[in-house]
Amino acid sequence: MVPLHWCMLWLLLPLSSRTQKLPTRDEELFQMQIRDKAFFHDSSVIPDGAEISSYLFRDTPKRYFFVVEEDNTPLSVTVTPCDAPLAWTLSLQELPEEASGEGSGDPEPLDRQKQQIIHEEGTEFFSYKGNDVEYFISSSSPSGLYQLELLSTEKDTHFKVYATTTPESDQPYPELPYDPRVDVTSLGCTTVTLAWKPSPTASLLKQPIQYCVVINKEHNFKSLCAVEAKLSADDAFMMAPKPGLDFSPFDFAHFGFASDNSGKERSFLTKPSPKLGRHAYSRPKVDIQKICIGNKNIFTVSDLKPDTQYYFDVFVVNSDSNMSTAYVGTFARTKEEAKQKTVELKDGKVTDVFVKRKGAKFLRFAPVSSLQKVTFFIHSCLDAVQIQVRRDGKLLLSQNVEGIRQFQLRGKPKAKYLIRLKGNKKGASMLKILATTRPSKQSFPSLPEDTRIKAFDKLRTCSSATVAWLGTQERNKFCIYKKEVDDNYSEDQKKREQNQCLGPDTRKKSEKVLCKYFHSQNLQKAVTTETIKGLQPGKSYLLDVYVTGHGGHSVKYQSKVVKTRKFC
């Protein structure tokens, strides 16, 4: 009988002058194989005890071979489909019994041996069709040449294969606990808390592991390989290799990358030449998120959408081998947001509104005299807020508002207006809103585009500071206030006091400097200056200017910190 290793030579020598030894479980050789993945370049051999990744074209079968050297040997084969179901069969091949060379002992030519082995059906041990991670395990297998044939009937796809003759000692895949389910322990409108039992790989086998959580809206995943295939759907790596090439996952030349190790940096942004591949996949971006969280077995997913179904998967990953095992995933629908109570606006009356961070508020205005124009006055006290106005379901207005804004809409018989106010991501929003059909007397004061207070550094003294601010064409009342602050007065403290809706009635009388009226028909000259006296040397002061309109509502300009001179 022809020696077994001769029957495998054609697998390791693809018509080249290079010589390679058959991979075995010889420990020294095995460690070399693991370090040097190029050992299996352009090879159809599955190394004993190492996972390989490869590619299948639709309706094009692919065969892999590996050797079991002795009878009664344990055997384990694991096939992991990545993004399409696979049909695979494991069989024991019948080897040619006679060698050519008329008793010389020389093996037959490689091409003839290859044809004899591949066209021999052999004894089928196991077959499977589906997209699960499937295993074949035997505690006692006969020696011989084993063939693994894989086929994808749906589409071109990636897959992974792992085979070993020492499954008890290898244990490359992290183990799952006796209860491998992922549980939803808490459910909110935008958050879901997940928990699962820890893998015994870390506690019993003392191997380093980490957990990766995957969130998406489509379905659960059965392998981390399938997740990564989705995440990299638009990457250059998804350029399919050309049929006929002896494709290997370690041969970057088939993807348009340099195959030598000359030290040049490989650019993964470079698009491969279309001639090298069948076609590049052009899939839409998938709404999927993968988060690796270390060895914690509880995790809260945040920033989800209310009333939306999500699928959650957890994978335990061996940090050394990067091989993973999937827990039994789960799904959950986030809670629906509580229906907002709609606030009724009264014609000509100012309404105070508070909107939570990222929250929303709804207001309704149904004017009695609906034929007239409708005017909305909005005063945003803190950060910008988004306003949407609909009339009888039709969107009329959608804008971001900072400071004071006025919108005028044409009236319509028996019209009803729905106003939606949406807060921003930075923090909560406060605002005042007024809706009226009689805007003859404006409730809010008019403001210039620039509401900053300017301080003149050259006019500072030990006891005074000179400032200026802009006005408008309307005659309004301006009041200026001062307050002593620490030298390390921070921007955060300043921001907390930037509520433009707080009027002068919230200030102490001792902080008031003066009030005065002014305006100018020429906007270029609508500027006023004021010198604040009676200050202490080397001290810092917070200055505020309030403008009050005809309706009695006040607006605060942007605060200004000034410091008097220490020596004069």
Short mmCIF file of N, CA and C in Angstrom, two decimals, residues 7 31 48 53-54 68 94 97 131 135 196 199 264 289 298 318 327 330 433 463 479 493 499 502 513 543 549 559-560:
data_model
loop_
_atom_site.label_atom_id
_atom_site.label_comp_id
_atom_site.label_asym_id
_atom_site.label_seq_id
_atom_site.Cartn_x
_atom_site.Cartn_y
_atom_site.Cartn_z
N CYS A 7 0.46 10.08 -0.52
CA CYS A 7 -0.84 10.40 -1.14
C CYS A 7 -1.26 11.85 -0.86
N GLN A 31 3.66 24.17 16.44
CA GLN A 31 3.84 25.54 16.88
C GLN A 31 4.35 26.41 15.73
N ASP A 48 -3.92 20.26 11.57
CA ASP A 48 -4.47 19.67 12.79
C ASP A 48 -4.32 20.66 13.93
N SER A 53 -9.72 30.14 7.58
CA SER A 53 -10.82 30.90 6.99
C SER A 53 -10.69 30.81 5.49
N SER A 54 -11.80 30.70 4.78
CA SER A 54 -11.73 30.61 3.32
C SER A 54 -13.01 31.16 2.71
N VAL A 68 -5.76 11.37 9.45
CA VAL A 68 -5.76 10.73 10.77
C VAL A 68 -4.77 9.58 10.66
N GLU A 94 -11.01 6.36 0.06
CA GLU A 94 -10.26 5.14 -0.24
C GLU A 94 -8.99 5.55 -0.99
N GLU A 97 -4.23 1.56 -4.06
CA GLU A 97 -3.51 0.48 -3.41
C GLU A 97 -2.21 0.11 -4.09
N ASN A 131 -27.16 27.08 8.50
CA ASN A 131 -26.25 28.17 8.85
C ASN A 131 -25.83 28.15 10.31
N TYR A 135 -20.90 20.67 14.47
CA TYR A 135 -19.74 19.91 14.89
C TYR A 135 -19.89 18.45 14.47
N TRP A 196 -25.94 37.48 31.53
CA TRP A 196 -25.74 36.10 31.14
C TRP A 196 -24.78 35.44 32.14
N SER A 199 -18.77 32.30 31.35
CA SER A 199 -18.20 31.11 30.72
C SER A 199 -17.25 30.41 31.68
N LYS A 264 6.85 47.30 3.08
CA LYS A 264 6.04 48.44 2.65
C LYS A 264 4.68 48.37 3.31
N GLN A 289 -24.33 46.99 15.61
CA GLN A 289 -23.30 47.52 16.51
C GLN A 289 -22.68 46.37 17.30
N ILE A 298 -22.68 41.52 32.56
CA ILE A 298 -23.91 42.34 32.59
C ILE A 298 -23.61 43.62 31.84
N ASN A 318 -12.08 33.82 23.08
CA ASN A 318 -10.78 33.47 23.66
C ASN A 318 -9.77 34.53 23.22
N TYR A 327 -23.54 32.66 22.66
CA TYR A 327 -24.63 32.37 23.60
C TYR A 327 -25.94 32.31 22.81
N THR A 330 -31.17 36.84 22.28
CA THR A 330 -32.53 37.19 22.68
C THR A 330 -32.97 38.42 21.89
N ILE A 433 -43.11 80.90 25.19
CA ILE A 433 -43.77 80.93 23.88
C ILE A 433 -45.08 81.68 23.99
N SER A 463 -11.11 101.26 40.22
CA SER A 463 -12.44 101.35 40.83
C SER A 463 -13.57 101.40 39.80
N CYS A 479 -31.33 97.81 31.89
CA CYS A 479 -30.83 97.88 33.26
C CYS A 479 -29.54 97.05 33.35
N GLN A 493 -19.67 77.87 35.60
CA GLN A 493 -20.48 78.72 36.47
C GLN A 493 -21.18 79.81 35.66
N ASN A 499 -29.19 81.84 31.89
CA ASN A 499 -30.62 81.74 31.62
C ASN A 499 -31.16 83.12 31.26
N LEU A 502 -34.47 84.67 32.99
CA LEU A 502 -34.52 85.21 34.35
C LEU A 502 -34.42 86.73 34.28
N VAL A 513 -27.00 98.66 39.09
CA VAL A 513 -26.15 99.83 38.83
C VAL A 513 -27.01 100.99 38.37
N LEU A 543 -21.03 91.17 35.01
CA LEU A 543 -21.93 92.24 34.57
C LEU A 543 -23.03 91.65 33.70
N GLY A 549 -39.26 94.76 27.32
CA GLY A 549 -40.15 95.21 26.26
C GLY A 549 -41.42 95.84 26.79
N SER A 559 -23.61 87.42 29.62
CA SER A 559 -22.87 87.95 30.77
C SER A 559 -21.42 88.24 30.40
N LYS A 560 -20.83 89.17 31.15
CA LYS A 560 -19.43 89.56 30.92
C LYS A 560 -18.72 89.66 32.26
#
